Amino acid sequence: MDSICLAEELYVNYEKTPVLWDVSFSVPKGVLVGILGPNGAGKSSLLKAALGLIKPLSGKIEFFQQPLSSVRQKIAYVPQRQSVDWDFPITAIQVVLMGRYGRLGLFGRPRKADREAAAKALQLVGMAGFADRQISQLSGGQQQRLFLARALVQNPDIFLLDEPFAGVDLTTEKEIMALLKKQKEEGKTIFIVHHDLPTVEEYFDWAILLKTRLLACGPVSEVFHADHLAKTFGKMPTVFDEAVSLSVKTPSGYL
């Protein structure tokens, strides 16, 4: 399979503390990728390095084997919900239209086609009736759907989502995942920072396991094993371990 994302000897520090250390991997086109690891493992930093939001000490991560400046408009980013100022006075439709600014330029005015695309994106995420609602008046799940709509309206080839299911109910999570799977069926590649291990096999084709260093990268069927998880997460609590065991394979079969 053709590689759409390549990391080579990537080193990233945050305030002099290593967060990614000698990370190298490749990911093929058209897969759903779960980025897994404990808190502080470098998952969000990996996305930010890929977007040029933080500068690596050395090494690189790139898409389409091209510099970021050449492919930026092909990439949509959904940040962690907690990083957004939800008190900012802006409506839902205005947020979605921000996804078209790459096409319009900084001072370009949205055209009819842009407004129609934004309305369609809101409809896709079940938010058609909230176009004129202030974002501060939306629930957590609605806010997450809104930023997914902003990503969809860009019509990107690659989605980067940082903990999109944090603080949302299960119904919203399943609906968002269904939308993302449909995007994958259309040939898009989707990277998701994810914490819920029991859903990994259901959600993802590919997994990246991080703990500052890369511990595994490959098809879920090959890398989502108890030995890799033990190296990534250490000793897991009994209840959590039992839940994970329902879906995790050992090299010789299911636990």
PDB file of C-alpha atoms in Angstrom:
ATOM      1  CA  MET A   1       0.000   0.000   0.000  1.00  0.00           C
ATOM      2  CA  ASP A   2       1.129   3.537  -0.743  1.00  0.00           C
ATOM      3  CA  SER A   3       2.314   5.501   2.288  1.00  0.00           C
ATOM      4  CA  ILE A   4       0.415   8.735   2.941  1.00  0.00           C
ATOM      5  CA  CYS A   5       2.163   9.646   6.218  1.00  0.00           C
ATOM      6  CA  LEU A   6       5.831   9.141   7.011  1.00  0.00           C
ATOM      7  CA  ALA A   7       7.702   9.961  10.222  1.00  0.00           C
ATOM      8  CA  GLU A   8      11.471   9.652  10.285  1.00  0.00           C
ATOM      9  CA  GLU A   9      13.564   9.883  13.472  1.00  0.00           C
ATOM     10  CA  LEU A  10      11.199  12.462  14.963  1.00  0.00           C
ATOM     11  CA  TYR A  11      12.315  14.136  18.194  1.00  0.00           C
ATOM     12  CA  VAL A  12      10.094  16.683  19.978  1.00  0.00           C
ATOM     13  CA  ASN A  13      10.642  18.453  23.308  1.00  0.00           C
ATOM     14  CA  TYR A  14       8.143  20.400  25.389  1.00  0.00           C
ATOM     15  CA  GLU A  15       9.767  22.841  27.814  1.00  0.00           C
ATOM     16  CA  LYS A  16      12.998  20.803  27.653  1.00  0.00           C
ATOM     17  CA  THR A  17      11.166  17.553  28.395  1.00  0.00           C
ATOM     18  CA  PRO A  18      11.196  14.888  25.645  1.00  0.00           C
ATOM     19  CA  VAL A  19       7.668  14.111  24.456  1.00  0.00           C
ATOM     20  CA  LEU A  20       8.568  12.210  21.273  1.00  0.00           C
ATOM     21  CA  TRP A  21      11.865  10.387  20.943  1.00  0.00           C
ATOM     22  CA  ASP A  22      13.200   8.766  17.776  1.00  0.00           C
ATOM     23  CA  VAL A  23       9.749   8.076  16.317  1.00  0.00           C
ATOM     24  CA  SER A  24       9.642   6.544  12.830  1.00  0.00           C
ATOM     25  CA  PHE A  25       6.662   4.958  11.081  1.00  0.00           C
ATOM     26  CA  SER A  26       4.620   4.960   7.886  1.00  0.00           C
ATOM     27  CA  VAL A  27       0.850   4.771   7.414  1.00  0.00           C
ATOM     28  CA  PRO A  28      -0.943   3.801   4.188  1.00  0.00           C
ATOM     29  CA  LYS A  29      -3.702   5.743   2.494  1.00  0.00           C
ATOM     30  CA  GLY A  30      -7.361   5.157   3.283  1.00  0.00           C
ATOM     31  CA  VAL A  31      -7.239   3.795   6.836  1.00  0.00           C
ATOM     32  CA  LEU A  32      -8.646   4.791  10.210  1.00  0.00           C
ATOM     33  CA  VAL A  33      -5.708   5.163  12.579  1.00  0.00           C
ATOM     34  CA  GLY A  34      -5.947   5.087  16.365  1.00  0.00           C
ATOM     35  CA  ILE A  35      -3.129   6.897  18.170  1.00  0.00           C
ATOM     36  CA  LEU A  36      -2.927   5.191  21.550  1.00  0.00           C
ATOM     37  CA  GLY A  37      -0.889   5.683  24.691  1.00  0.00           C
ATOM     38  CA  PRO A  38      -1.024   6.861  28.314  1.00  0.00           C
ATOM     39  CA  ASN A  39      -1.314  10.506  29.319  1.00  0.00           C
ATOM     40  CA  GLY A  40       1.843  12.391  28.402  1.00  0.00           C
ATOM     41  CA  ALA A  41       2.860   9.809  25.803  1.00  0.00           C
ATOM     42  CA  GLY A  42       3.154  12.373  22.997  1.00  0.00           C
ATOM     43  CA  LYS A  43      -0.081  11.656  21.135  1.00  0.00           C
ATOM     44  CA  SER A  44      -1.264  15.251  20.806  1.00  0.00           C
ATOM     45  CA  SER A  45       2.309  16.392  20.208  1.00  0.00           C
ATOM     46  CA  LEU A  46       2.501  14.031  17.240  1.00  0.00           C
ATOM     47  CA  LEU A  47      -0.490  15.747  15.619  1.00  0.00           C
ATOM     48  CA  LYS A  48       0.876  19.202  16.402  1.00  0.00           C
ATOM     49  CA  ALA A  49       4.267  18.327  14.945  1.00  0.00           C
ATOM     50  CA  ALA A  50       2.546  17.046  11.806  1.00  0.00           C
ATOM     51  CA  LEU A  51       0.688  20.364  11.515  1.00  0.00           C
ATOM     52  CA  GLY A  52       3.741  22.513  12.155  1.00  0.00           C
ATOM     53  CA  LEU A  53       2.238  23.832  15.409  1.00  0.00           C
ATOM     54  CA  ILE A  54       5.337  22.716  17.286  1.00  0.00           C
ATOM     55  CA  LYS A  55       8.799  22.449  15.816  1.00  0.00           C
ATOM     56  CA  PRO A  56      10.689  19.150  16.135  1.00  0.00           C
ATOM     57  CA  LEU A  57      14.193  19.134  17.519  1.00  0.00           C
ATOM     58  CA  SER A  58      15.091  16.934  14.579  1.00  0.00           C
ATOM     59  CA  GLY A  59      13.564  14.500  12.149  1.00  0.00           C
ATOM     60  CA  LYS A  60      10.320  14.988  10.286  1.00  0.00           C
ATOM     61  CA  ILE A  61       6.739  13.922   9.793  1.00  0.00           C
ATOM     62  CA  GLU A  62       5.136  14.606   6.438  1.00  0.00           C
ATOM     63  CA  PHE A  63       2.187  13.730   4.238  1.00  0.00           C
ATOM     64  CA  PHE A  64       2.258  12.766   0.563  1.00  0.00           C
ATOM     65  CA  GLN A  65       6.088  12.954   0.803  1.00  0.00           C
ATOM     66  CA  GLN A  66       5.797  16.727   0.450  1.00  0.00           C
ATOM     67  CA  PRO A  67       6.461  19.747   2.686  1.00  0.00           C
ATOM     68  CA  LEU A  68       3.537  20.817   4.857  1.00  0.00           C
ATOM     69  CA  SER A  69       3.219  24.121   2.986  1.00  0.00           C
ATOM     70  CA  SER A  70       2.377  22.179  -0.176  1.00  0.00           C
ATOM     71  CA  VAL A  71      -0.347  20.012   1.349  1.00  0.00           C
ATOM     72  CA  ARG A  72      -1.804  22.078   4.199  1.00  0.00           C
ATOM     73  CA  GLN A  73      -5.185  22.517   2.487  1.00  0.00           C
ATOM     74  CA  LYS A  74      -5.515  18.738   2.202  1.00  0.00           C
ATOM     75  CA  ILE A  75      -5.452  18.352   5.994  1.00  0.00           C
ATOM     76  CA  ALA A  76      -8.255  19.100   8.477  1.00  0.00           C
ATOM     77  CA  TYR A  77      -7.583  19.349  12.203  1.00  0.00           C
ATOM     78  CA  VAL A  78     -10.055  18.952  15.051  1.00  0.00           C
ATOM     79  CA  PRO A  79      -8.372  20.107  18.289  1.00  0.00           C
ATOM     80  CA  GLN A  80      -9.223  19.019  21.802  1.00  0.00           C
ATOM     81  CA  ARG A  81     -12.504  20.618  22.811  1.00  0.00           C
ATOM     82  CA  GLN A  82     -10.989  21.981  26.019  1.00  0.00           C
ATOM     83  CA  SER A  83      -8.484  24.034  24.013  1.00  0.00           C
ATOM     84  CA  VAL A  84     -11.243  26.122  22.374  1.00  0.00           C
ATOM     85  CA  ASP A  85     -12.620  29.393  23.789  1.00  0.00           C
ATOM     86  CA  TRP A  86     -16.302  28.494  23.760  1.00  0.00           C
ATOM     87  CA  ASP A  87     -17.292  31.904  25.136  1.00  0.00           C
ATOM     88  CA  PHE A  88     -16.118  33.641  21.967  1.00  0.00           C
ATOM     89  CA  PRO A  89     -19.133  35.373  20.332  1.00  0.00           C
ATOM     90  CA  ILE A  90     -19.556  33.414  17.117  1.00  0.00           C
ATOM     91  CA  THR A  91     -22.350  31.298  15.660  1.00  0.00           C
ATOM     92  CA  ALA A  92     -22.191  27.672  14.594  1.00  0.00           C
ATOM     93  CA  ILE A  93     -22.426  28.453  10.877  1.00  0.00           C
ATOM     94  CA  GLN A  94     -19.608  30.990  11.182  1.00  0.00           C
ATOM     95  CA  VAL A  95     -17.375  28.363  12.767  1.00  0.00           C
ATOM     96  CA  VAL A  96     -18.076  25.925   9.946  1.00  0.00           C
ATOM     97  CA  LEU A  97     -17.359  28.599   7.340  1.00  0.00           C
ATOM     98  CA  MET A  98     -13.900  28.963   8.871  1.00  0.00           C
ATOM     99  CA  GLY A  99     -13.166  25.647   7.201  1.00  0.00           C
ATOM    100  CA  ARG A 100     -13.482  27.379   3.824  1.00  0.00           C
ATOM    101  CA  TYR A 101     -10.982  30.155   4.572  1.00  0.00           C
ATOM    102  CA  GLY A 102      -8.140  28.177   3.025  1.00  0.00           C
ATOM    103  CA  ARG A 103      -9.943  28.466  -0.289  1.00  0.00           C
ATOM    104  CA  LEU A 104     -11.074  32.068   0.166  1.00  0.00           C
ATOM    105  CA  GLY A 105      -7.966  33.661   1.603  1.00  0.00           C
ATOM    106  CA  LEU A 106      -7.886  35.641   4.845  1.00  0.00           C
ATOM    107  CA  PHE A 107     -10.072  38.513   3.611  1.00  0.00           C
ATOM    108  CA  GLY A 108     -12.208  36.628   1.092  1.00  0.00           C
ATOM    109  CA  ARG A 109     -15.967  36.708   1.566  1.00  0.00           C
ATOM    110  CA  PRO A 110     -17.891  33.416   1.618  1.00  0.00           C
ATOM    111  CA  ARG A 111     -19.766  32.785  -1.600  1.00  0.00           C
ATOM    112  CA  LYS A 112     -23.111  31.097  -2.026  1.00  0.00           C
ATOM    113  CA  ALA A 113     -21.362  27.782  -2.684  1.00  0.00           C
ATOM    114  CA  ASP A 114     -19.416  28.126   0.576  1.00  0.00           C
ATOM    115  CA  ARG A 115     -22.556  28.844   2.585  1.00  0.00           C
ATOM    116  CA  GLU A 116     -24.326  25.892   0.987  1.00  0.00           C
ATOM    117  CA  ALA A 117     -21.368  23.615   1.761  1.00  0.00           C
ATOM    118  CA  ALA A 118     -21.366  24.791   5.387  1.00  0.00           C
ATOM    119  CA  ALA A 119     -25.104  24.167   5.718  1.00  0.00           C
ATOM    120  CA  LYS A 120     -24.664  20.674   4.255  1.00  0.00           C
ATOM    121  CA  ALA A 121     -21.847  19.911   6.701  1.00  0.00           C
ATOM    122  CA  LEU A 122     -24.046  20.954   9.626  1.00  0.00           C
ATOM    123  CA  GLN A 123     -26.781  18.710   8.297  1.00  0.00           C
ATOM    124  CA  LEU A 124     -24.366  15.764   8.032  1.00  0.00           C
ATOM    125  CA  VAL A 125     -23.450  16.053  11.710  1.00  0.00           C
ATOM    126  CA  GLY A 126     -27.062  16.514  12.834  1.00  0.00           C
ATOM    127  CA  MET A 127     -26.728  20.228  13.573  1.00  0.00           C
ATOM    128  CA  ALA A 128     -28.856  21.781  10.824  1.00  0.00           C
ATOM    129  CA  GLY A 129     -31.150  23.463  13.340  1.00  0.00           C
ATOM    130  CA  PHE A 130     -28.291  25.135  15.204  1.00  0.00           C
ATOM    131  CA  ALA A 131     -26.730  27.251  12.451  1.00  0.00           C
ATOM    132  CA  ASP A 132     -27.431  30.582  14.152  1.00  0.00           C
ATOM    133  CA  ARG A 133     -26.817  29.374  17.705  1.00  0.00           C
ATOM    134  CA  GLN A 134     -23.920  30.892  19.651  1.00  0.00           C
ATOM    135  CA  ILE A 135     -21.287  28.234  20.314  1.00  0.00           C
ATOM    136  CA  SER A 136     -21.427  28.982  24.053  1.00  0.00           C
ATOM    137  CA  GLN A 137     -25.026  27.722  24.025  1.00  0.00           C
ATOM    138  CA  LEU A 138     -24.118  24.298  22.627  1.00  0.00           C
ATOM    139  CA  SER A 139     -23.622  21.132  24.657  1.00  0.00           C
ATOM    140  CA  GLY A 140     -20.283  19.337  24.683  1.00  0.00           C
ATOM    141  CA  GLY A 141     -21.457  16.801  22.128  1.00  0.00           C
ATOM    142  CA  GLN A 142     -22.852  19.530  19.880  1.00  0.00           C
ATOM    143  CA  GLN A 143     -19.589  21.444  20.094  1.00  0.00           C
ATOM    144  CA  GLN A 144     -17.677  18.348  19.007  1.00  0.00           C
ATOM    145  CA  ARG A 145     -20.059  17.788  16.089  1.00  0.00           C
ATOM    146  CA  LEU A 146     -19.592  21.428  15.110  1.00  0.00           C
ATOM    147  CA  PHE A 147     -15.833  21.121  14.784  1.00  0.00           C
ATOM    148  CA  LEU A 148     -16.250  17.926  12.806  1.00  0.00           C
ATOM    149  CA  ALA A 149     -18.515  19.880  10.437  1.00  0.00           C
ATOM    150  CA  ARG A 150     -15.780  22.498  10.087  1.00  0.00           C
ATOM    151  CA  ALA A 151     -13.377  19.724   9.120  1.00  0.00           C
ATOM    152  CA  LEU A 152     -15.824  18.126   6.672  1.00  0.00           C
ATOM    153  CA  VAL A 153     -16.461  21.391   4.824  1.00  0.00           C
ATOM    154  CA  GLN A 154     -12.768  21.559   3.952  1.00  0.00           C
ATOM    155  CA  ASN A 155     -13.144  18.327   1.946  1.00  0.00           C
ATOM    156  CA  PRO A 156      -9.682  17.193   3.081  1.00  0.00           C
ATOM    157  CA  ASP A 157      -7.774  14.046   2.213  1.00  0.00           C
ATOM    158  CA  ILE A 158      -6.554  13.678   5.794  1.00  0.00           C
ATOM    159  CA  PHE A 159      -8.319  14.229   9.114  1.00  0.00           C
ATOM    160  CA  LEU A 160      -6.393  14.722  12.367  1.00  0.00           C
ATOM    161  CA  LEU A 161      -8.667  14.523  15.425  1.00  0.00           C
ATOM    162  CA  ASP A 162      -7.397  15.038  18.968  1.00  0.00           C
ATOM    163  CA  GLU A 163      -9.595  13.172  21.463  1.00  0.00           C
ATOM    164  CA  PRO A 164     -12.872  13.791  19.591  1.00  0.00           C
ATOM    165  CA  PHE A 165     -14.851  11.548  21.954  1.00  0.00           C
ATOM    166  CA  ALA A 166     -13.790  13.198  25.212  1.00  0.00           C
ATOM    167  CA  GLY A 167     -16.831  14.394  27.136  1.00  0.00           C
ATOM    168  CA  VAL A 168     -19.435  13.222  24.621  1.00  0.00           C
ATOM    169  CA  ASP A 169     -22.162  10.646  25.164  1.00  0.00           C
ATOM    170  CA  LEU A 170     -22.046   7.213  23.569  1.00  0.00           C
ATOM    171  CA  THR A 171     -24.722   8.047  20.983  1.00  0.00           C
ATOM    172  CA  THR A 172     -22.759  11.062  19.758  1.00  0.00           C
ATOM    173  CA  GLU A 173     -19.551   9.021  19.706  1.00  0.00           C
ATOM    174  CA  LYS A 174     -21.109   6.295  17.560  1.00  0.00           C
ATOM    175  CA  GLU A 175     -22.627   8.838  15.162  1.00  0.00           C
ATOM    176  CA  ILE A 176     -19.317  10.677  14.776  1.00  0.00           C
ATOM    177  CA  MET A 177     -17.543   7.380  14.185  1.00  0.00           C
ATOM    178  CA  ALA A 178     -20.075   6.395  11.515  1.00  0.00           C
ATOM    179  CA  LEU A 179     -19.402   9.680   9.690  1.00  0.00           C
ATOM    180  CA  LEU A 180     -15.661   9.111   9.870  1.00  0.00           C
ATOM    181  CA  LYS A 181     -15.982   5.554   8.574  1.00  0.00           C
ATOM    182  CA  LYS A 182     -17.931   6.903   5.624  1.00  0.00           C
ATOM    183  CA  GLN A 183     -15.086   9.337   4.947  1.00  0.00           C
ATOM    184  CA  LYS A 184     -12.671   6.411   5.011  1.00  0.00           C
ATOM    185  CA  GLU A 185     -14.807   4.571   2.474  1.00  0.00           C
ATOM    186  CA  GLU A 186     -14.361   7.608   0.216  1.00  0.00           C
ATOM    187  CA  GLY A 187     -10.585   7.187   0.384  1.00  0.00           C
ATOM    188  CA  LYS A 188      -9.794   9.596   3.211  1.00  0.00           C
ATOM    189  CA  THR A 189      -7.181   8.830   5.877  1.00  0.00           C
ATOM    190  CA  ILE A 190      -8.141   9.581   9.470  1.00  0.00           C
ATOM    191  CA  PHE A 191      -5.918   9.839  12.557  1.00  0.00           C
ATOM    192  CA  ILE A 192      -7.633   9.865  15.962  1.00  0.00           C
ATOM    193  CA  VAL A 193      -6.057  10.296  19.391  1.00  0.00           C
ATOM    194  CA  HIS A 194      -8.052   7.749  21.373  1.00  0.00           C
ATOM    195  CA  HIS A 195      -8.210   6.413  24.942  1.00  0.00           C
ATOM    196  CA  ASP A 196     -10.943   3.774  25.039  1.00  0.00           C
ATOM    197  CA  LEU A 197      -9.083   0.519  24.406  1.00  0.00           C
ATOM    198  CA  PRO A 198     -12.153  -1.777  24.262  1.00  0.00           C
ATOM    199  CA  THR A 199     -13.390   0.041  21.122  1.00  0.00           C
ATOM    200  CA  VAL A 200     -10.085  -0.037  19.230  1.00  0.00           C
ATOM    201  CA  GLU A 201     -10.825  -3.145  17.164  1.00  0.00           C
ATOM    202  CA  GLU A 202     -14.303  -1.847  16.326  1.00  0.00           C
ATOM    203  CA  TYR A 203     -13.134   1.606  15.271  1.00  0.00           C
ATOM    204  CA  PHE A 204      -9.704   1.318  13.688  1.00  0.00           C
ATOM    205  CA  ASP A 205      -7.823  -0.451  10.916  1.00  0.00           C
ATOM    206  CA  TRP A 206      -4.394   0.740  12.027  1.00  0.00           C
ATOM    207  CA  ALA A 207      -2.842   1.600  15.381  1.00  0.00           C
ATOM    208  CA  ILE A 208       0.095   3.699  16.561  1.00  0.00           C
ATOM    209  CA  LEU A 209       1.173   2.906  20.138  1.00  0.00           C
ATOM    210  CA  LEU A 210       3.224   5.636  21.779  1.00  0.00           C
ATOM    211  CA  LYS A 211       4.965   6.101  25.093  1.00  0.00           C
ATOM    212  CA  THR A 212       7.320   8.924  24.096  1.00  0.00           C
ATOM    213  CA  ARG A 213       8.951   6.320  21.861  1.00  0.00           C
ATOM    214  CA  LEU A 214       7.074   4.361  19.220  1.00  0.00           C
ATOM    215  CA  LEU A 215       6.211   0.926  20.597  1.00  0.00           C
ATOM    216  CA  ALA A 216       4.170  -0.395  17.674  1.00  0.00           C
ATOM    217  CA  CYS A 217       2.610   0.704  14.392  1.00  0.00           C
ATOM    218  CA  GLY A 218       0.624  -1.436  12.019  1.00  0.00           C
ATOM    219  CA  PRO A 219      -2.732  -3.098  11.377  1.00  0.00           C
ATOM    220  CA  VAL A 220      -4.800  -3.461  14.536  1.00  0.00           C
ATOM    221  CA  SER A 221      -4.973  -7.214  13.973  1.00  0.00           C
ATOM    222  CA  GLU A 222      -1.175  -7.377  14.205  1.00  0.00           C
ATOM    223  CA  VAL A 223      -0.224  -4.834  16.892  1.00  0.00           C
ATOM    224  CA  PHE A 224      -3.179  -4.627  19.298  1.00  0.00           C
ATOM    225  CA  HIS A 225      -1.900  -7.402  21.522  1.00  0.00           C
ATOM    226  CA  ALA A 226      -1.530  -7.769  25.266  1.00  0.00           C
ATOM    227  CA  ASP A 227       2.272  -7.638  25.168  1.00  0.00           C
ATOM    228  CA  HIS A 228       2.285  -4.335  23.267  1.00  0.00           C
ATOM    229  CA  LEU A 229      -0.355  -2.892  25.588  1.00  0.00           C
ATOM    230  CA  ALA A 230       1.619  -3.902  28.672  1.00  0.00           C
ATOM    231  CA  LYS A 231       4.682  -2.109  27.308  1.00  0.00           C
ATOM    232  CA  THR A 232       2.578   0.936  26.450  1.00  0.00           C
ATOM    233  CA  PHE A 233       0.366   1.267  29.520  1.00  0.00           C
ATOM    234  CA  GLY A 234       2.179  -0.770  32.158  1.00  0.00           C
ATOM    235  CA  LYS A 235       0.197  -2.751  34.723  1.00  0.00           C
ATOM    236  CA  MET A 236      -3.479  -2.018  34.159  1.00  0.00           C
ATOM    237  CA  PRO A 237      -6.132  -2.024  36.917  1.00  0.00           C
ATOM    238  CA  THR A 238      -8.032  -5.301  37.163  1.00  0.00           C
ATOM    239  CA  VAL A 239     -11.432  -3.994  35.994  1.00  0.00           C
ATOM    240  CA  PHE A 240      -9.839  -2.110  33.113  1.00  0.00           C
ATOM    241  CA  ASP A 241      -7.755  -5.161  32.242  1.00  0.00           C
ATOM    242  CA  GLU A 242     -10.870  -7.345  32.169  1.00  0.00           C
ATOM    243  CA  ALA A 243     -12.664  -4.916  29.846  1.00  0.00           C
ATOM    244  CA  VAL A 244      -9.735  -4.767  27.468  1.00  0.00           C
ATOM    245  CA  SER A 245      -9.400  -8.543  27.472  1.00  0.00           C
ATOM    246  CA  LEU A 246     -12.775  -8.807  25.744  1.00  0.00           C
ATOM    247  CA  SER A 247     -11.253  -7.418  22.571  1.00  0.00           C
ATOM    248  CA  VAL A 248      -7.494  -7.912  22.823  1.00  0.00           C
ATOM    249  CA  LYS A 249      -5.636 -10.799  21.241  1.00  0.00           C
ATOM    250  CA  THR A 250      -2.434 -12.414  22.403  1.00  0.00           C
ATOM    251  CA  PRO A 251      -0.094 -13.767  19.704  1.00  0.00           C
ATOM    252  CA  SER A 252      -1.771 -17.155  20.200  1.00  0.00           C
ATOM    253  CA  GLY A 253      -5.391 -16.001  20.302  1.00  0.00           C
ATOM    254  CA  TYR A 254      -7.890 -14.066  22.413  1.00  0.00           C
ATOM    255  CA  LEU A 255      -7.203 -13.585  26.108  1.00  0.00           C
TER     256      LEU A 255
END
